[in-house]
Coordinates of C-alpha atoms in Angstrom, one line a residue:
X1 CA 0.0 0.0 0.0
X2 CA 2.8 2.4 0.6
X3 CA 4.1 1.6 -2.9
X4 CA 1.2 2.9 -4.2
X5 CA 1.4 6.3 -2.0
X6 CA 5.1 6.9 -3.6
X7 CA 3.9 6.2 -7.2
X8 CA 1.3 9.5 -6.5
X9 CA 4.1 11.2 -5.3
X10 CA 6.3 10.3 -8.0
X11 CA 3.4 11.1 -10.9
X12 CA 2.9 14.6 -9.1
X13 CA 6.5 14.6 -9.6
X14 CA 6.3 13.8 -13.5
X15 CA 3.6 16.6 -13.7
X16 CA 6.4 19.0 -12.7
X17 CA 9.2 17.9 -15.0
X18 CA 6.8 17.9 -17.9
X19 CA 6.0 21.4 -17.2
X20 CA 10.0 22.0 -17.6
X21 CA 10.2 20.8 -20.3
X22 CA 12.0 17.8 -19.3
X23 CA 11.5 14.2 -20.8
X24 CA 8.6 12.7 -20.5
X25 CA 9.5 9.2 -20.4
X26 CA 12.3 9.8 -17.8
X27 CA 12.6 7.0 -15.0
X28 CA 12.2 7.8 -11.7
X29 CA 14.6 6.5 -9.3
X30 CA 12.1 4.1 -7.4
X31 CA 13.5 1.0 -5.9
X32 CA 11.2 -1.6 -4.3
X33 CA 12.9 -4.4 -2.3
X34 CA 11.3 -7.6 -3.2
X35 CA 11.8 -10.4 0.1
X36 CA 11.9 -13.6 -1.5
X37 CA 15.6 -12.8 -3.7
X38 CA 16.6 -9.6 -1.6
X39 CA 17.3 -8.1 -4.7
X40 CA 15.9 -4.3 -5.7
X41 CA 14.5 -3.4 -8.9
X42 CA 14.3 0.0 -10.7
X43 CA 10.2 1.2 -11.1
X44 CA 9.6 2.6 -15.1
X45 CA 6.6 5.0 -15.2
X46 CA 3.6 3.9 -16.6
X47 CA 0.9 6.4 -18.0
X48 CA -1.9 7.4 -15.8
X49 CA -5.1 8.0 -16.6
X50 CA -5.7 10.7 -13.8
X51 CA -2.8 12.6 -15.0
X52 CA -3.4 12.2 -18.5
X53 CA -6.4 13.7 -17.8
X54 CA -5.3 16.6 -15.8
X55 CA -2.8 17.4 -18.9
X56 CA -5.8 17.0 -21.7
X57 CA -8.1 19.6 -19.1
X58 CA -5.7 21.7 -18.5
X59 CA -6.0 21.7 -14.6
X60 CA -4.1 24.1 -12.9
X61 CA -1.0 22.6 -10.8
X62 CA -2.7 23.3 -7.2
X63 CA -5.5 21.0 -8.3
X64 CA -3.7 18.6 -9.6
X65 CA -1.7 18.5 -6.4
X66 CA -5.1 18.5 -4.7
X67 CA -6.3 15.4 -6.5
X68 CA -3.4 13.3 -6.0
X69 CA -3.1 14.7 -1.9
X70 CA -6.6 13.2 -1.6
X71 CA -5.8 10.1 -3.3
X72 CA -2.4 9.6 -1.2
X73 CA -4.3 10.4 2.0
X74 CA -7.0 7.7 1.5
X75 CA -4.1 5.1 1.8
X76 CA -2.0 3.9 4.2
X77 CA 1.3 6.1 4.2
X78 CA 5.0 4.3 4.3
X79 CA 5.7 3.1 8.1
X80 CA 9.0 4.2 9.1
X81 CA 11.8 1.3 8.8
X82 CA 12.8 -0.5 12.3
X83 CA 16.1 -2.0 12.7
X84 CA 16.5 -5.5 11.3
X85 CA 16.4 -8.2 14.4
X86 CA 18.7 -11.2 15.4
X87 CA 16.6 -14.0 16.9
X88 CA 18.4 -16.8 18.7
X89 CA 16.8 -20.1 18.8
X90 CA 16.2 -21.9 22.0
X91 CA 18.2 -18.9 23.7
X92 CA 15.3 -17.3 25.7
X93 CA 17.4 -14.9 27.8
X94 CA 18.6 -13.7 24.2
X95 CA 15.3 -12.8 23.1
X96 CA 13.7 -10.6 25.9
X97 CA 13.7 -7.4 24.6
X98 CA 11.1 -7.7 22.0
X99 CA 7.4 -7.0 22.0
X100 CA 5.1 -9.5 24.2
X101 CA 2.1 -11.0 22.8
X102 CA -0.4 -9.2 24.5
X103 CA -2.7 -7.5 22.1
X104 CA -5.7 -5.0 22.8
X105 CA -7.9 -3.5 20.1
X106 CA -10.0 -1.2 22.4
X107 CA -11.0 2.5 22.1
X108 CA -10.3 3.2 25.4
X109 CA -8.5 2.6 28.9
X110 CA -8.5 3.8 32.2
X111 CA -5.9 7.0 31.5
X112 CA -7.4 7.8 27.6
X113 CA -11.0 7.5 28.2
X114 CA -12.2 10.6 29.5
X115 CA -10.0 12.8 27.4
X116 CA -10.9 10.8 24.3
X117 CA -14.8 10.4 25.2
X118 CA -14.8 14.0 26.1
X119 CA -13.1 14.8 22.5
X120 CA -15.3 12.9 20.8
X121 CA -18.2 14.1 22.4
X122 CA -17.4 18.0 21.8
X123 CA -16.6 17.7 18.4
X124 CA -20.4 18.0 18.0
X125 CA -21.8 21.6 17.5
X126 CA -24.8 20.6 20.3
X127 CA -22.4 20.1 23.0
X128 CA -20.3 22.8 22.8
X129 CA -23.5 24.8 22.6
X130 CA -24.9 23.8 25.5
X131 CA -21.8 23.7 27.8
X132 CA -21.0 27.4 26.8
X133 CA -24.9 28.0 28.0
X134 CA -23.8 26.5 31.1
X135 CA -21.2 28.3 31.8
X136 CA -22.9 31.9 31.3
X137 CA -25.8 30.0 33.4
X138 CA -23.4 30.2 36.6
X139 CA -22.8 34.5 36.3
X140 CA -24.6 35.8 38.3
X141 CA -27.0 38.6 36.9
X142 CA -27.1 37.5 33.3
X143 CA -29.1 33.8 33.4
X144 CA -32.7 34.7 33.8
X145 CA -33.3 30.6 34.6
X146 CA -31.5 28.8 37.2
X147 CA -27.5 28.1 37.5
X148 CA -28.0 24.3 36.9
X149 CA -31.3 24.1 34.4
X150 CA -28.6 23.5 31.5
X151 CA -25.7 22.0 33.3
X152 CA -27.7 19.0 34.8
X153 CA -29.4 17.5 31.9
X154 CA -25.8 18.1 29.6
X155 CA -23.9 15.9 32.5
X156 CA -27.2 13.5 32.2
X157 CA -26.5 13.0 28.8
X158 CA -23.0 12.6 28.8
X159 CA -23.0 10.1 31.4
X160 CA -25.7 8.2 29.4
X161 CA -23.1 8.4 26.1
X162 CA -20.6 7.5 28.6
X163 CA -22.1 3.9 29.8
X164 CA -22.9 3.3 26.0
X165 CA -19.5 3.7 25.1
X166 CA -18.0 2.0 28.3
X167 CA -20.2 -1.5 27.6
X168 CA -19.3 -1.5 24.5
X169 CA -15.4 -0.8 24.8
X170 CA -16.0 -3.5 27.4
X171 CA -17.4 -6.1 24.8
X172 CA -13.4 -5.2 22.9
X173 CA -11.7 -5.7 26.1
X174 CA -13.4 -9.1 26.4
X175 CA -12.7 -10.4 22.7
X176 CA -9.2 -9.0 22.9
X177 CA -8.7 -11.4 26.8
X178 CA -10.3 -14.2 24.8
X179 CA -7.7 -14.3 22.0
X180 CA -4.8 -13.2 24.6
X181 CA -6.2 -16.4 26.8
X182 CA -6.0 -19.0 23.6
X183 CA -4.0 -21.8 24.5
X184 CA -1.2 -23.4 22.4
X185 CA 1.7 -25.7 22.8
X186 CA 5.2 -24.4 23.6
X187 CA 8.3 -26.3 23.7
X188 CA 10.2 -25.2 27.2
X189 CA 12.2 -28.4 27.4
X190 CA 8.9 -30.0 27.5
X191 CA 5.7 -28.9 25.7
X192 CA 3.5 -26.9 27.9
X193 CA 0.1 -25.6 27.1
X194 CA 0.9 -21.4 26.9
X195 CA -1.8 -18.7 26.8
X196 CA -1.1 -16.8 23.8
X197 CA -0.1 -13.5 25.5
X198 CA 2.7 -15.4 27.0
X199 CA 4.8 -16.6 23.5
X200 CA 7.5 -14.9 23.0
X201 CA 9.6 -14.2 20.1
X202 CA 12.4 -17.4 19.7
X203 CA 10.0 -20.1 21.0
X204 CA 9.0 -23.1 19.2
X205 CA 5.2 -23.5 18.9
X206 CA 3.5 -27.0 17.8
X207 CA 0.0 -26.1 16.3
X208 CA -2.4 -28.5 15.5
X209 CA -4.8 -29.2 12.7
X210 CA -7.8 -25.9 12.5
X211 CA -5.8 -23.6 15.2
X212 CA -4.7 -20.5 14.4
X213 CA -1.4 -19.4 14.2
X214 CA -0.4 -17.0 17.7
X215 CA 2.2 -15.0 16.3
X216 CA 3.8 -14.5 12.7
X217 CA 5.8 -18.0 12.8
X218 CA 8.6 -19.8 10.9
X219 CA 7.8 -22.9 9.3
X220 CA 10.2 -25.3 10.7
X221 CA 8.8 -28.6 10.0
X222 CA 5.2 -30.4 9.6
X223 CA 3.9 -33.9 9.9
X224 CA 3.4 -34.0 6.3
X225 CA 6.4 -36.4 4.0
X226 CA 7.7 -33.1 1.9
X227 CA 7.4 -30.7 5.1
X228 CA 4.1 -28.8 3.4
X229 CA 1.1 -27.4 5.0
X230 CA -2.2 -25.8 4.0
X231 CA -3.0 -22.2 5.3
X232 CA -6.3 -20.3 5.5
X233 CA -6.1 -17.0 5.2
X234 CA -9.3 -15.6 5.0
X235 CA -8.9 -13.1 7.7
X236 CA -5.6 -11.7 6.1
X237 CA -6.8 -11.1 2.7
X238 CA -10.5 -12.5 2.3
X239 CA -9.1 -15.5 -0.2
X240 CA -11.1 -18.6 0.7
X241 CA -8.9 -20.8 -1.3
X242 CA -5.9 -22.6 1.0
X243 CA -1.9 -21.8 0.4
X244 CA 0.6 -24.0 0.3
X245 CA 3.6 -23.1 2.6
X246 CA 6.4 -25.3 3.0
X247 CA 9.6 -25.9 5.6
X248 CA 12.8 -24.7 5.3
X249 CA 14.9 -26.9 3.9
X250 CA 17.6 -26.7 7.0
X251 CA 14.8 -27.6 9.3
X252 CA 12.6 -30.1 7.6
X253 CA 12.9 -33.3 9.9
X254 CA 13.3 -31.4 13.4
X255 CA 9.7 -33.3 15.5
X256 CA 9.5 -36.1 13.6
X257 CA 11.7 -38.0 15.8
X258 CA 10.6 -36.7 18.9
X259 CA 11.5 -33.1 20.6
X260 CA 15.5 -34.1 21.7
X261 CA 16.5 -32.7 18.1
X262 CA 14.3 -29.9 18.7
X263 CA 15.8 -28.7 21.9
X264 CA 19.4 -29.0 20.8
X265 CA 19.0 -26.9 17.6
X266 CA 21.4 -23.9 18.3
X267 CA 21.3 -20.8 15.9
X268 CA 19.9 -17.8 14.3
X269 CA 17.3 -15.9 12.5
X270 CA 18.1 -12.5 11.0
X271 CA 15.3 -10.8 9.7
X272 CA 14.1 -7.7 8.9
X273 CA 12.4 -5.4 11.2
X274 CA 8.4 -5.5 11.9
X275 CA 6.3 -4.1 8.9
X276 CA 2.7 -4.7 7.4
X277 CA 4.3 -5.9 3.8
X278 CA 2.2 -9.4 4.0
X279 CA 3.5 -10.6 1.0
X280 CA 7.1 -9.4 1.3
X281 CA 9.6 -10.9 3.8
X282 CA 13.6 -10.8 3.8
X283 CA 15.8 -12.7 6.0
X284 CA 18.0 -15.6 6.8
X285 CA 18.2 -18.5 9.3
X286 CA 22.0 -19.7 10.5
X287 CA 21.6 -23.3 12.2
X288 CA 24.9 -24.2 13.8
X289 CA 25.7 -28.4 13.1
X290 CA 28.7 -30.5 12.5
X291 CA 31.1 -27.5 13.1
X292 CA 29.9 -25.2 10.6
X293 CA 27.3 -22.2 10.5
X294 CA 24.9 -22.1 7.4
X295 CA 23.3 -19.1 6.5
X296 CA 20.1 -19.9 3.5
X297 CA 17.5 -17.3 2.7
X298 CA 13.9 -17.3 4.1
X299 CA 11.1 -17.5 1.5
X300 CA 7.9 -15.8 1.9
X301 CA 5.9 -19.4 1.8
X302 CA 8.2 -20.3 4.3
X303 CA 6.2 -17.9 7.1
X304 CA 3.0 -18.7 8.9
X305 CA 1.4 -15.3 9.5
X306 CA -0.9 -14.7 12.6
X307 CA -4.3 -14.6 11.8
X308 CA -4.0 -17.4 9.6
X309 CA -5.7 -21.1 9.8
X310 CA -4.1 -24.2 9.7
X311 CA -5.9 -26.9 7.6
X312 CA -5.5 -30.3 6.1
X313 CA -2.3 -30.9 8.5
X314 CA -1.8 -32.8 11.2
X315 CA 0.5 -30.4 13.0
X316 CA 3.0 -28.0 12.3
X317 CA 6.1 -26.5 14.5
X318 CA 7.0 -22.8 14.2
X319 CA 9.7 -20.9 15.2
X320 CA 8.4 -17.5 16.5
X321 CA 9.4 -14.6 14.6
X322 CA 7.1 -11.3 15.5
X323 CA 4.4 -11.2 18.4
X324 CA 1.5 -8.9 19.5
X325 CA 1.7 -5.4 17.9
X326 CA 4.8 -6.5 15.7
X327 CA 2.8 -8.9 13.4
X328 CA 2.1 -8.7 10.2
X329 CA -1.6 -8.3 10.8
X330 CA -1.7 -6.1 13.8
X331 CA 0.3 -3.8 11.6
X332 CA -2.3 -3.4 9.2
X333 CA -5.0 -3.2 11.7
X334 CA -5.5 0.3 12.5
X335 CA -6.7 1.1 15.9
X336 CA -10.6 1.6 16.9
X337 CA -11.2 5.3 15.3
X338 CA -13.4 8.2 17.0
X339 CA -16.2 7.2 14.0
X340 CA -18.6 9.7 12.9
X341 CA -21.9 8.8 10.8
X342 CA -23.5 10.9 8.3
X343 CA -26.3 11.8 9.6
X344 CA -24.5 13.4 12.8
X345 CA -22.2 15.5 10.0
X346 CA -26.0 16.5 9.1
X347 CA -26.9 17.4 12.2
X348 CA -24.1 19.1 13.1
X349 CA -25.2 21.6 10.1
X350 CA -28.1 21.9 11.5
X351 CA -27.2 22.8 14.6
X352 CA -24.9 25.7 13.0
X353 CA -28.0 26.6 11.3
X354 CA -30.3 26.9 14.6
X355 CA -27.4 28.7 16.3
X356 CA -27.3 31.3 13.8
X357 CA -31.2 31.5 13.7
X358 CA -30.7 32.1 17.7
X359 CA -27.9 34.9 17.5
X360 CA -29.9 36.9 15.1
X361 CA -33.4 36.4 17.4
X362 CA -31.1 37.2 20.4
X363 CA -29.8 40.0 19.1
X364 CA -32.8 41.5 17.7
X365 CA -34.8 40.7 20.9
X366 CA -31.4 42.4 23.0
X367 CA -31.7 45.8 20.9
X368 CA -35.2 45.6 21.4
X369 CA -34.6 45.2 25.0
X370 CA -31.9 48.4 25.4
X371 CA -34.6 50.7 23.2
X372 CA -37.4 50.0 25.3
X373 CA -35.4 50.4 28.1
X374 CA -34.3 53.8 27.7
X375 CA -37.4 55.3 26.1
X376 CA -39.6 54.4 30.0
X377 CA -36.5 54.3 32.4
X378 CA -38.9 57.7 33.7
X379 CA -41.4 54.9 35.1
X380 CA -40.9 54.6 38.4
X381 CA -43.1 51.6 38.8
X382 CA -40.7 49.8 37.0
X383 CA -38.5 49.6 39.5
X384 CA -35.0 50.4 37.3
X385 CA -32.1 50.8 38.8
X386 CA -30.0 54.0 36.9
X387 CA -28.0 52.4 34.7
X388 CA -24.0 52.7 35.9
X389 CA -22.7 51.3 32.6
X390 CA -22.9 51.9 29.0
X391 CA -25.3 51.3 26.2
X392 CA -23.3 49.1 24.8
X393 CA -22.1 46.9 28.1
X394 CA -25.8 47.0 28.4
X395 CA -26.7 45.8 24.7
X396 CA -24.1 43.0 25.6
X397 CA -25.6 41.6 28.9
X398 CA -29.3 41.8 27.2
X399 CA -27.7 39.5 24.4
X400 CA -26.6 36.8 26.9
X401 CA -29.7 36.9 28.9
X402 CA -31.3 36.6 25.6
X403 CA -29.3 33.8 24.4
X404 CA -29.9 31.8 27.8
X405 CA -33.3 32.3 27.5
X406 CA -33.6 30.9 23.9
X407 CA -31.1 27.9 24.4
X408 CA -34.4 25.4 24.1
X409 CA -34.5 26.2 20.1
X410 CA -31.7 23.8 20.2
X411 CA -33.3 20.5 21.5
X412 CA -30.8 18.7 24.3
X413 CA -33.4 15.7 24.1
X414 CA -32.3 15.5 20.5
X415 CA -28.5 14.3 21.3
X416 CA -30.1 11.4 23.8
X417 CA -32.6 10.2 22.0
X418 CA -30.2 9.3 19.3
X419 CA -27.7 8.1 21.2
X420 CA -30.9 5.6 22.4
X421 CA -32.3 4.7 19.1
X422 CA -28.8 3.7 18.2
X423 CA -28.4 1.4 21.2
X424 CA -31.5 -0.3 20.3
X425 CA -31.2 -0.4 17.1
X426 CA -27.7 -2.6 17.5
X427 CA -29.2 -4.7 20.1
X428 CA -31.8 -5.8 17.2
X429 CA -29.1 -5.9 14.3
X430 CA -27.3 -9.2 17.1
X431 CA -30.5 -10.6 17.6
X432 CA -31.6 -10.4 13.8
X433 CA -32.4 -14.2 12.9
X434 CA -31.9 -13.1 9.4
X435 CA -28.6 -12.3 9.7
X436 CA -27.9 -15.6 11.3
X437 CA -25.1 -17.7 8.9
X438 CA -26.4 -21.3 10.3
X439 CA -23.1 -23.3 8.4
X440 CA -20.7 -21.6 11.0
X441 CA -23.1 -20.3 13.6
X442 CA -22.1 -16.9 13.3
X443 CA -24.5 -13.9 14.8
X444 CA -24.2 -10.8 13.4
X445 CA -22.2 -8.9 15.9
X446 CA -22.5 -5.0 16.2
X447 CA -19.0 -4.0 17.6
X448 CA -20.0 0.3 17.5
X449 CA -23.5 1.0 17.1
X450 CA -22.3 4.8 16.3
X451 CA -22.5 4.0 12.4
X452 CA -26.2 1.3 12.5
X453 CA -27.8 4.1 10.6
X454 CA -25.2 3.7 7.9
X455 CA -26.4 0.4 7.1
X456 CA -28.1 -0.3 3.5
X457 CA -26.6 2.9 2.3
X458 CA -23.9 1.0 0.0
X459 CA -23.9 2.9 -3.8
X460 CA -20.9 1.3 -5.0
X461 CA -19.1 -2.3 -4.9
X462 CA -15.8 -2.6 -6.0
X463 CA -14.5 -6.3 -6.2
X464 CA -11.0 -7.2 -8.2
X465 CA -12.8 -10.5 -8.9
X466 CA -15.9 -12.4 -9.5
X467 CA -15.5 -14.6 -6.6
X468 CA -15.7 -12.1 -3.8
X469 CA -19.3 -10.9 -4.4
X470 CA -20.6 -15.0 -4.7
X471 CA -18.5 -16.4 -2.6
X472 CA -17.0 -18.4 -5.5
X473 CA -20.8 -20.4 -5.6
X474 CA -22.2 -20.0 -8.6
X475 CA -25.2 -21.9 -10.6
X476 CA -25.8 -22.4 -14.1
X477 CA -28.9 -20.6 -15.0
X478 CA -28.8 -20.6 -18.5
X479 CA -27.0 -20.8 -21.7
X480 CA -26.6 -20.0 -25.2
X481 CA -25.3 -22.6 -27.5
X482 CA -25.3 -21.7 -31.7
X483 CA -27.6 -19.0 -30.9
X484 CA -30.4 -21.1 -28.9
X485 CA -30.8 -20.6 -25.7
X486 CA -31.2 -23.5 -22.7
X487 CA -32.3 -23.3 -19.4
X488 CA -32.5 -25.8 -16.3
X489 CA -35.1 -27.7 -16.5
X490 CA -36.7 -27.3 -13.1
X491 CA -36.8 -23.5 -14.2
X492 CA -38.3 -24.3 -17.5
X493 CA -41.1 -26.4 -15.8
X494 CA -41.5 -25.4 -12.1
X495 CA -43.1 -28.6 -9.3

């Protein structure tokens, strides 16, 4: 993905050099380093349509900068390199100083919540609104209501936003202490049955047929003859079909005569540093024997990444590589954003809108105010203190009594009633029977109910392939053969 994000760059860059008059078929000086031969290979520039496009139009250089800054920012930008790591196998005490295995996924915890909730919460027009009521509510003079007719209900709905968002942060904490509490099977001299958040990079895992893998792993061996094994990877890229990964050749027979071999293997990974390239991995593994230290090259179907399934094998044993927030797939995974629907964007206009309606009826009703004011402060019955202060201090304080007094054109039910339906409504999305899949009894599961009103709002479908929109199940309806047409015959003539 960050590939992609330096070709923009580099086509912006081709705009400009065309503009000077420079070639237009110069080559840019991209290298991509490609894991599998550790080798680097010069990038020629293809045409674009986009730019093309621009040229044909005519589109001024700021817009043509704008179009490709919106197109870089949609996609993930280059992570910064980390230094390459030297993993020692069945050295423990050589290995403690990289990441644990403890994931967590949540929003929030107990330091970031209330300055994250409270964030979220004021980035909406309403809020800010009424808290700045409340606060002119408490000087004394000014609010023509009492000091807490405002404050109380804002706090009553922000602690009811509060306990939404806490149960269902909670529901994150508990899938992320399931997966943390999966059990596999370590090799510590003997093999011990390890909670997940406990591997640790340099230890040799044994994972059995339909487990997934705990961390990103190095194929050592596999119960299978020619040290293969079939991997699932549905969660990494949505491919249903299985892979075929394969041992390294140094390590092939380790476990199939027992764990001794296993726990007298002595040597060395060196690898590159923690990334979210899936596809892409460089390194080399060292394994000392009969005198001599090997070093061969680690292929990319030579790593078991977590997230991954393993199927049609008996077993497999990895060596691991990267844990927790250092594998592949947490690396991709971005953490839980502060999401904000469409129709609160709406009604965030509107709330601008109503605000502006209020200034103008508060001001209106405040010069109204200071007119009338002066034209029968002769009254006596009136009971009007002389005024100490000028027109204008008193236009000012008219204005805010005004605006206090006018605060219900905005709706505070509004914000909690919204924040109810939406609760509700993801309460009945989990219990929806129709969104039941019976063949792996899977619920539908509504992880943020923030975004329920976004459902069945979808314009546009983009698929690279057949196969992901039918699941790769698909049923002869009919056919044309020398111009005739056929049909099944139970559609042809219906029971």
């Amino acid at each position: 993905v960050s590939y992609r994000g330096q070709m923009a760059g580099n086509r912006l860059e081709l705009i400009e050099r065309r503009q000077q008059g420079s070639d237009a078929d110069e080559e840019f000086p991209l290298r991509r380093s490609v894991g599998n031969q550790g080798k680097s290979y010069g990038v020629r520039h293809t045409p674009n349509p986009l730019v093309s496009a621009c040229e044909k139009l005519k589109v001024s250089n700021w817009r043509r900068y704008l179009l490709f800054w919106k197109s870089h920012s949609r996609i993930h930008k280059a992570e910064k390199p980390k230094p390459r790591r030297t993993i020692h196998i069945n050295s423990p005490q050589l290995n403690r100083h990289f990441c644990s295995n403890h994931i967590s996924t949540a929003k929030y915890n107990l330091l970031s919540f209330f300055p994250l909730f409270l964030f979220d919460q004021f980035r909406r027009y309403a809020n800010l609104f009424f808290l700045a009521i409340a606060l002119l509510q408490q000087i004394p003079g000014i609010s023509p209501t009492g000091r807490f007719t405002t404050a109380v209900p804002l706090f009553l709905v922000l602690l009811a936003v509060a306990v939404k968002e806490i149960i269902e942060d909670l529901r994150r904490h508990r899938a992320d202490s399931r997966q943390n509490r999966q059990v596999v099977k370590v090799l510590r001299g003997v093999y011990e049955d390890t909670h997940w958040k406990n591997v640790v990079v340099g230890d040799i895992v044994w994972v059995r047929d339909k487990q997934f893998f705990p961390a990103d792993l190095l194929l050592l061996s596999s119960s299978d003859p020619k040290s293969i094994c079939y991997v699932k990877t549905s969660n990494l890229d949505g491919e249903t079909n299985l892979k075929i990964k394969q041992a390294h050749p140094e390590t092939s027979l380790l476990g199939l005569s027992g764990r001794a071999d296993l726990l007298q293997l002595k040597g060395c990974v060196e690898c590159e540093g923690p990334n979210n390239r899936l596809y892409e991995f460089t390194g080399n593994i060292s394994v000392q024997g009969k005198g001599r230290r090997a070093a061969e090259p680690i292929l990319t179907n030579q790593i078991l990444l977590r997230g991954s399934q393993l199927r049609n094998t008996r077993w497999v044993l990895g060596l691991v590589i990267y844990t927790g927030h250092d594998s592949k797939l947490l690396r991709n995974a971005n953490r839980a954003p502060l999401k904000r629907s469409n129709m609160e964007s709406i009604t965030n206009g509107q709330v601008l809108y109503l605000f502006f309606v209020l200034v103008v009826l508060s001001l209106v009703s405040s010069i109204a105010s200071t007119v009338w004011n002066s034209l029968n402060s002769h009254r006596f019955y009136l009971r009007m203190e002389a005024s100490t202060g000028s027109t204008v201090l008193h236009l000012f304080y008219s204005f805010l009594t005004f605006l206090i007094l006018y605060n219900n054109l905005i709706p505070i039910s509004l914000i909690v009633t919204l924040e109810v339906v939406k609760y509700i409504q993801a309460y009945f999305i989990n219990f929806d029977r129709d969104l039941y899949y019976s063949e792996t009894d899977t619920p539908a599961l509504a992880r943020n109910s923030n975004l329920s009103e976004e459902l069945g709002q979808i314009e546009y479908i983009f698929a690279d392939k057949t196969g992901t929109l039918t699941r790769n199940e698909m049923e002869l309806k009919q056919c044309s053969i020398a111009g005739q047409i056929f049909r099944l015959l139970q559609q042809c003539c219906p029971a």
